[in-house]
C-alpha positions in Angstrom: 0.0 0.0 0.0 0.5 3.4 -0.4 -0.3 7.4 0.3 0.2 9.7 -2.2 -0.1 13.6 -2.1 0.1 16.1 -4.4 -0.2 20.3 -4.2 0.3 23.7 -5.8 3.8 25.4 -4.5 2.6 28.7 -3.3 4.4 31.9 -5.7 8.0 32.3 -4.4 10.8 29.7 -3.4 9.4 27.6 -0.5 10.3 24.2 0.7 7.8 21.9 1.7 8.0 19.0 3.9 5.4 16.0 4.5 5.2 13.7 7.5 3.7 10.8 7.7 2.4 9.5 11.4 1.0 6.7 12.8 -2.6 6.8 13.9 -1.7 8.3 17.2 0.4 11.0 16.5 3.4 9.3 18.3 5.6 8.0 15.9 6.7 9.7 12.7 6.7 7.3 10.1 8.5 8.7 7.5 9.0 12.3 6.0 10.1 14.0 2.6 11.0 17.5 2.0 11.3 19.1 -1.7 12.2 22.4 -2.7 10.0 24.2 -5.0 10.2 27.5 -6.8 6.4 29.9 -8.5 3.6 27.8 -8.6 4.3 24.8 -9.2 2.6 21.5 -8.7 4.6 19.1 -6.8 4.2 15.3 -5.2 5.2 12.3 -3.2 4.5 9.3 -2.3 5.2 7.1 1.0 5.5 3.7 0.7 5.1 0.2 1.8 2.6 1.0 4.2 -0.1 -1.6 5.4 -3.2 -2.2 4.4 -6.4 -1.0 6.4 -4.1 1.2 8.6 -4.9 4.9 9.7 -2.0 7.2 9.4 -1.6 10.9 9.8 0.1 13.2 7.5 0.9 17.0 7.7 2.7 19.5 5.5 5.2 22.3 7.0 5.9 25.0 4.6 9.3 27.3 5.1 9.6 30.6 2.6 13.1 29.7 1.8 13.8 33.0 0.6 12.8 35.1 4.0 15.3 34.2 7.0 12.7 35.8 9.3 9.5 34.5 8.1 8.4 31.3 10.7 7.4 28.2 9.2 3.6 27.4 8.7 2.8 23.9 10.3 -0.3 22.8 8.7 -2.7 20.6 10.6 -2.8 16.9 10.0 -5.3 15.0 8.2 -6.2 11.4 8.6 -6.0 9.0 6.0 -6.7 5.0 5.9 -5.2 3.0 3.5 -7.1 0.3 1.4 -8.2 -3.0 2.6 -6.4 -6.2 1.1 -8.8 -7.6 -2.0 
């Protein structure tokens, strides 16, 4: 199984970074980070994951080109993955 996400880059240079978690939050599974520059659409993909499993994924954005600016932690957002057939 997998849990794939995709998203429009906000305009500028930012660098976004997914997380997957379990189903309680306590242990981060995996994580990817990509750099992305305008508005462009960008993906990813976490994988081998088991079947009929909830896990938790979030996205933190950093404007890469403002030192100052704080990250934005976005909430996270509960997805299961499919049953075996």
């Amino acid at each position: 199984e997998s849990v794939t996400y995709d998203a429009t880059s906000l305009a500028g240079n930012y660098t976004y970074t997914a997380e997957l978690y379990d189903s309680t939050l306590g242990l981060l599974i995996s994580s990817q980070t990509q750099a992305v520059a305008a508005s462009t659409p960008f993906t990813g993909t976490f994988t081998p994951l088991t079947s009929s499993t909830v896990y938790n994924v979030r996205l933190t954005i950093v404007p890469t080109a403002c030192l100052e600016c704080p990250p934005t932690v976005c909430g996270f957002n509960s997805i299961t993955t499919s049953p075996l057939p």
